Amino acid sequence: MELSKSQRIVVMTGVTGGFGVYALQRIAAQPVTRVIIGARGSNRTVPAGVEVLPLDLASLTSVRQFAEAVIQEIGDSHIDILVLNAGIHTADTSNRSEDGFELTFAVNHLAHYLLARLLLPHITDRGRLVITTSNMHEPPLKRIAPKTVEPQLLAHPTESGSGIKAYSSSKLCNLMTAQSIDSLPDVRARHIDVVAFNPGLTGGSSGRDSSRLARMFVSLLMHTVFRLIGLFRPEFIMNSPEHSGKMLADVSLGIIKPPSDRLYLSLVKGQPTFPDPSELARNQEAQDRLWRESAAMVGLE
């Protein structure tokens, strides 16, 4: 594809389902914008002009191949906006990725960690990296809240556990990774914006391996228990997928920006707010440990 030097390049994951579909539609409709997405399977329905490259986030080999394909496709150009939005919520922790890691941790965290590391050198100066996290990194029910970050235990649980607890931990890892990337000297020197985006609850996080009963349970939980919780903690009020998708697009395009000293953007009653992440998410020692052990798991450093 012949590329104008003034053309903006956007690379995205997680935009063939859920609220990501609406983000993709809005971004692809922008003038002078080239959009490349990663997706499993074929025959994906996407807006005209959007380029689809194969990507299976449950395979680190596929992640590397996708990164290589993106770099080849853009040639001497650079990525202006990298949006890492994909995520799954499995029924439990019994499933494994192609590389033997617990599936939720592998897809939601490890794959995006690796993709960010591989593509970061190809993001333009003053470009933008958006990583989708969740208010579930600090859930309202203490029973499912992460107490610590133990990367090896998340990657290799010793017994089958709750899928929602694994999801919460993976979203915590996303938020911690965003903070670690933002602190890198190269990122600071090149003035790359890093945003951890919380779309709020949209009711669309049920996983690809979940049974129909499990998906119905998640939907029921979101529309009953969390609706009641929203009366006391407004960050857990449901947002429509259309609205969360529009907000993700606006954050990605820089229409909505966090203040200079913030990177966590959380939708509360549909509006952008900039709260502190949880205390655990801000723990520097835990961030450093997650970074080091994730690097070893994906074969970096």
PDB file of N, CA, C and O in Angstrom, residues 43-76:
ATOM      1  N   ASN A  43     -11.941 -13.674   7.239  1.00  0.00           N
ATOM      2  CA  ASN A  43     -13.249 -13.135   6.845  1.00  0.00           C
ATOM      3  C   ASN A  43     -13.856 -12.231   7.918  1.00  0.00           C
ATOM      4  O   ASN A  43     -15.063 -12.254   8.169  1.00  0.00           O
ATOM      5  N   ARG A  44     -13.006 -11.450   8.585  1.00  0.00           N
ATOM      6  CA  ARG A  44     -13.492 -10.508   9.582  1.00  0.00           C
ATOM      7  C   ARG A  44     -14.187  -9.332   8.891  1.00  0.00           C
ATOM      8  O   ARG A  44     -13.716  -8.823   7.876  1.00  0.00           O
ATOM      9  N   THR A  45     -15.296  -8.909   9.438  1.00  0.00           N
ATOM     10  CA  THR A  45     -16.005  -7.753   8.904  1.00  0.00           C
ATOM     11  C   THR A  45     -15.443  -6.495   9.559  1.00  0.00           C
ATOM     12  O   THR A  45     -15.584  -6.296  10.772  1.00  0.00           O
ATOM     13  N   VAL A  46     -14.783  -5.681   8.765  1.00  0.00           N
ATOM     14  CA  VAL A  46     -14.163  -4.462   9.284  1.00  0.00           C
ATOM     15  C   VAL A  46     -14.498  -3.306   8.348  1.00  0.00           C
ATOM     16  O   VAL A  46     -14.885  -3.522   7.191  1.00  0.00           O
ATOM     17  N   PRO A  47     -14.364  -2.071   8.813  1.00  0.00           N
ATOM     18  CA  PRO A  47     -14.623  -0.929   7.932  1.00  0.00           C
ATOM     19  C   PRO A  47     -13.714  -0.950   6.704  1.00  0.00           C
ATOM     20  O   PRO A  47     -12.606  -1.494   6.734  1.00  0.00           O
ATOM     21  N   ALA A  48     -14.188  -0.352   5.634  1.00  0.00           N
ATOM     22  CA  ALA A  48     -13.421  -0.307   4.393  1.00  0.00           C
ATOM     23  C   ALA A  48     -12.059   0.322   4.632  1.00  0.00           C
ATOM     24  O   ALA A  48     -11.934   1.318   5.339  1.00  0.00           O
ATOM     25  N   GLY A  49     -11.042  -0.299   4.057  1.00  0.00           N
ATOM     26  CA  GLY A  49      -9.691   0.232   4.150  1.00  0.00           C
ATOM     27  C   GLY A  49      -8.881  -0.287   5.312  1.00  0.00           C
ATOM     28  O   GLY A  49      -7.651  -0.140   5.329  1.00  0.00           O
ATOM     29  N   VAL A  50      -9.526  -0.908   6.297  1.00  0.00           N
ATOM     30  CA  VAL A  50      -8.799  -1.451   7.450  1.00  0.00           C
ATOM     31  C   VAL A  50      -8.060  -2.716   7.030  1.00  0.00           C
ATOM     32  O   VAL A  50      -8.626  -3.603   6.388  1.00  0.00           O
ATOM     33  N   GLU A  51      -6.796  -2.811   7.374  1.00  0.00           N
ATOM     34  CA  GLU A  51      -5.970  -3.971   7.027  1.00  0.00           C
ATOM     35  C   GLU A  51      -5.952  -4.952   8.198  1.00  0.00           C
ATOM     36  O   GLU A  51      -5.720  -4.550   9.346  1.00  0.00           O
ATOM     37  N   VAL A  52      -6.181  -6.211   7.904  1.00  0.00           N
ATOM     38  CA  VAL A  52      -6.242  -7.237   8.944  1.00  0.00           C
ATOM     39  C   VAL A  52      -5.060  -8.189   8.792  1.00  0.00           C
ATOM     40  O   VAL A  52      -4.858  -8.783   7.725  1.00  0.00           O
ATOM     41  N   LEU A  53      -4.276  -8.312   9.855  1.00  0.00           N
ATOM     42  CA  LEU A  53      -3.161  -9.251   9.891  1.00  0.00           C
ATOM     43  C   LEU A  53      -3.464 -10.337  10.922  1.00  0.00           C
ATOM     44  O   LEU A  53      -4.073 -10.048  11.961  1.00  0.00           O
ATOM     45  N   PRO A  54      -3.063 -11.573  10.652  1.00  0.00           N
ATOM     46  CA  PRO A  54      -3.372 -12.652  11.597  1.00  0.00           C
ATOM     47  C   PRO A  54      -2.657 -12.467  12.933  1.00  0.00           C
ATOM     48  O   PRO A  54      -1.473 -12.129  12.977  1.00  0.00           O
ATOM     49  N   LEU A  55      -3.406 -12.686  14.013  1.00  0.00           N
ATOM     50  CA  LEU A  55      -2.839 -12.571  15.358  1.00  0.00           C
ATOM     51  C   LEU A  55      -3.639 -13.439  16.307  1.00  0.00           C
ATOM     52  O   LEU A  55      -4.846 -13.258  16.465  1.00  0.00           O
ATOM     53  N   ASP A  56      -2.953 -14.374  16.939  1.00  0.00           N
ATOM     54  CA  ASP A  56      -3.547 -15.191  18.001  1.00  0.00           C
ATOM     55  C   ASP A  56      -2.780 -14.864  19.273  1.00  0.00           C
ATOM     56  O   ASP A  56      -1.618 -15.253  19.432  1.00  0.00           O
ATOM     57  N   LEU A  57      -3.411 -14.142  20.177  1.00  0.00           N
ATOM     58  CA  LEU A  57      -2.734 -13.695  21.389  1.00  0.00           C
ATOM     59  C   LEU A  57      -2.440 -14.833  22.358  1.00  0.00           C
ATOM     60  O   LEU A  57      -1.724 -14.634  23.338  1.00  0.00           O
ATOM     61  N   ALA A  58      -2.969 -16.015  22.089  1.00  0.00           N
ATOM     62  CA  ALA A  58      -2.661 -17.178  22.916  1.00  0.00           C
ATOM     63  C   ALA A  58      -1.380 -17.871  22.467  1.00  0.00           C
ATOM     64  O   ALA A  58      -1.022 -18.916  23.003  1.00  0.00           O
ATOM     65  N   SER A  59      -0.681 -17.270  21.492  1.00  0.00           N
ATOM     66  CA  SER A  59       0.554 -17.837  20.973  1.00  0.00           C
ATOM     67  C   SER A  59       1.605 -16.740  20.873  1.00  0.00           C
ATOM     68  O   SER A  59       1.433 -15.773  20.125  1.00  0.00           O
ATOM     69  N   LEU A  60       2.700 -16.881  21.611  1.00  0.00           N
ATOM     70  CA  LEU A  60       3.768 -15.878  21.546  1.00  0.00           C
ATOM     71  C   LEU A  60       4.434 -15.885  20.171  1.00  0.00           C
ATOM     72  O   LEU A  60       4.912 -14.843  19.708  1.00  0.00           O
ATOM     73  N   THR A  61       4.445 -17.032  19.518  1.00  0.00           N
ATOM     74  CA  THR A  61       4.975 -17.092  18.142  1.00  0.00           C
ATOM     75  C   THR A  61       4.120 -16.229  17.228  1.00  0.00           C
ATOM     76  O   THR A  61       4.647 -15.462  16.408  1.00  0.00           O
ATOM     77  N   SER A  62       2.799 -16.320  17.362  1.00  0.00           N
ATOM     78  CA  SER A  62       1.899 -15.499  16.548  1.00  0.00           C
ATOM     79  C   SER A  62       2.090 -14.020  16.851  1.00  0.00           C
ATOM     80  O   SER A  62       2.042 -13.170  15.942  1.00  0.00           O
ATOM     81  N   VAL A  63       2.297 -13.677  18.125  1.00  0.00           N
ATOM     82  CA  VAL A  63       2.529 -12.272  18.498  1.00  0.00           C
ATOM     83  C   VAL A  63       3.775 -11.749  17.797  1.00  0.00           C
ATOM     84  O   VAL A  63       3.782 -10.645  17.242  1.00  0.00           O
ATOM     85  N   ARG A  64       4.831 -12.547  17.809  1.00  0.00           N
ATOM     86  CA  ARG A  64       6.071 -12.121  17.151  1.00  0.00           C
ATOM     87  C   ARG A  64       5.866 -11.987  15.636  1.00  0.00           C
ATOM     88  O   ARG A  64       6.357 -11.035  15.020  1.00  0.00           O
ATOM     89  N   GLN A  65       5.140 -12.908  15.052  1.00  0.00           N
ATOM     90  CA  GLN A  65       4.887 -12.843  13.610  1.00  0.00           C
ATOM     91  C   GLN A  65       4.053 -11.622  13.254  1.00  0.00           C
ATOM     92  O   GLN A  65       4.289 -10.974  12.230  1.00  0.00           O
ATOM     93  N   PHE A  66       3.085 -11.300  14.094  1.00  0.00           N
ATOM     94  CA  PHE A  66       2.271 -10.108  13.862  1.00  0.00           C
ATOM     95  C   PHE A  66       3.126  -8.853  13.937  1.00  0.00           C
ATOM     96  O   PHE A  66       3.013  -7.963  13.076  1.00  0.00           O
ATOM     97  N   ALA A  67       3.967  -8.771  14.952  1.00  0.00           N
ATOM     98  CA  ALA A  67       4.840  -7.598  15.087  1.00  0.00           C
ATOM     99  C   ALA A  67       5.757  -7.461  13.871  1.00  0.00           C
ATOM    100  O   ALA A  67       5.929  -6.358  13.328  1.00  0.00           O
ATOM    101  N   GLU A  68       6.319  -8.571  13.429  1.00  0.00           N
ATOM    102  CA  GLU A  68       7.187  -8.542  12.249  1.00  0.00           C
ATOM    103  C   GLU A  68       6.415  -8.109  11.010  1.00  0.00           C
ATOM    104  O   GLU A  68       6.922  -7.341  10.179  1.00  0.00           O
ATOM    105  N   ALA A  69       5.179  -8.589  10.880  1.00  0.00           N
ATOM    106  CA  ALA A  69       4.357  -8.233   9.718  1.00  0.00           C
ATOM    107  C   ALA A  69       4.007  -6.746   9.728  1.00  0.00           C
ATOM    108  O   ALA A  69       4.020  -6.080   8.687  1.00  0.00           O
ATOM    109  N   VAL A  70       3.702  -6.198  10.913  1.00  0.00           N
ATOM    110  CA  VAL A  70       3.409  -4.770  11.019  1.00  0.00           C
ATOM    111  C   VAL A  70       4.623  -3.947  10.608  1.00  0.00           C
ATOM    112  O   VAL A  70       4.517  -2.990   9.822  1.00  0.00           O
ATOM    113  N   ILE A  71       5.785  -4.326  11.127  1.00  0.00           N
ATOM    114  CA  ILE A  71       7.014  -3.592  10.813  1.00  0.00           C
ATOM    115  C   ILE A  71       7.300  -3.632   9.322  1.00  0.00           C
ATOM    116  O   ILE A  71       7.695  -2.625   8.708  1.00  0.00           O
ATOM    117  N   GLN A  72       7.065  -4.791   8.713  1.00  0.00           N
ATOM    118  CA  GLN A  72       7.274  -4.913   7.276  1.00  0.00           C
ATOM    119  C   GLN A  72       6.267  -4.071   6.498  1.00  0.00           C
ATOM    120  O   GLN A  72       6.617  -3.417   5.504  1.00  0.00           O
ATOM    121  N   GLU A  73       5.022  -4.068   6.944  1.00  0.00           N
ATOM    122  CA  GLU A  73       3.973  -3.329   6.250  1.00  0.00           C
ATOM    123  C   GLU A  73       4.218  -1.818   6.269  1.00  0.00           C
ATOM    124  O   GLU A  73       3.968  -1.128   5.287  1.00  0.00           O
ATOM    125  N   ILE A  74       4.694  -1.295   7.384  1.00  0.00           N
ATOM    126  CA  ILE A  74       4.845   0.163   7.486  1.00  0.00           C
ATOM    127  C   ILE A  74       6.167   0.652   6.902  1.00  0.00           C
ATOM    128  O   ILE A  74       6.338   1.852   6.670  1.00  0.00           O
ATOM    129  N   GLY A  75       7.095  -0.269   6.661  1.00  0.00           N
ATOM    130  CA  GLY A  75       8.354   0.105   6.011  1.00  0.00           C
ATOM    131  C   GLY A  75       9.124   1.151   6.810  1.00  0.00           C
ATOM    132  O   GLY A  75       9.409   0.960   7.995  1.00  0.00           O
ATOM    133  N   ASP A  76       9.452   2.268   6.153  1.00  0.00           N
ATOM    134  CA  ASP A  76      10.227   3.323   6.802  1.00  0.00           C
ATOM    135  C   ASP A  76       9.374   4.253   7.656  1.00  0.00           C
ATOM    136  O   ASP A  76       9.899   5.172   8.288  1.00  0.00           O
TER     137      ASP A  76
END
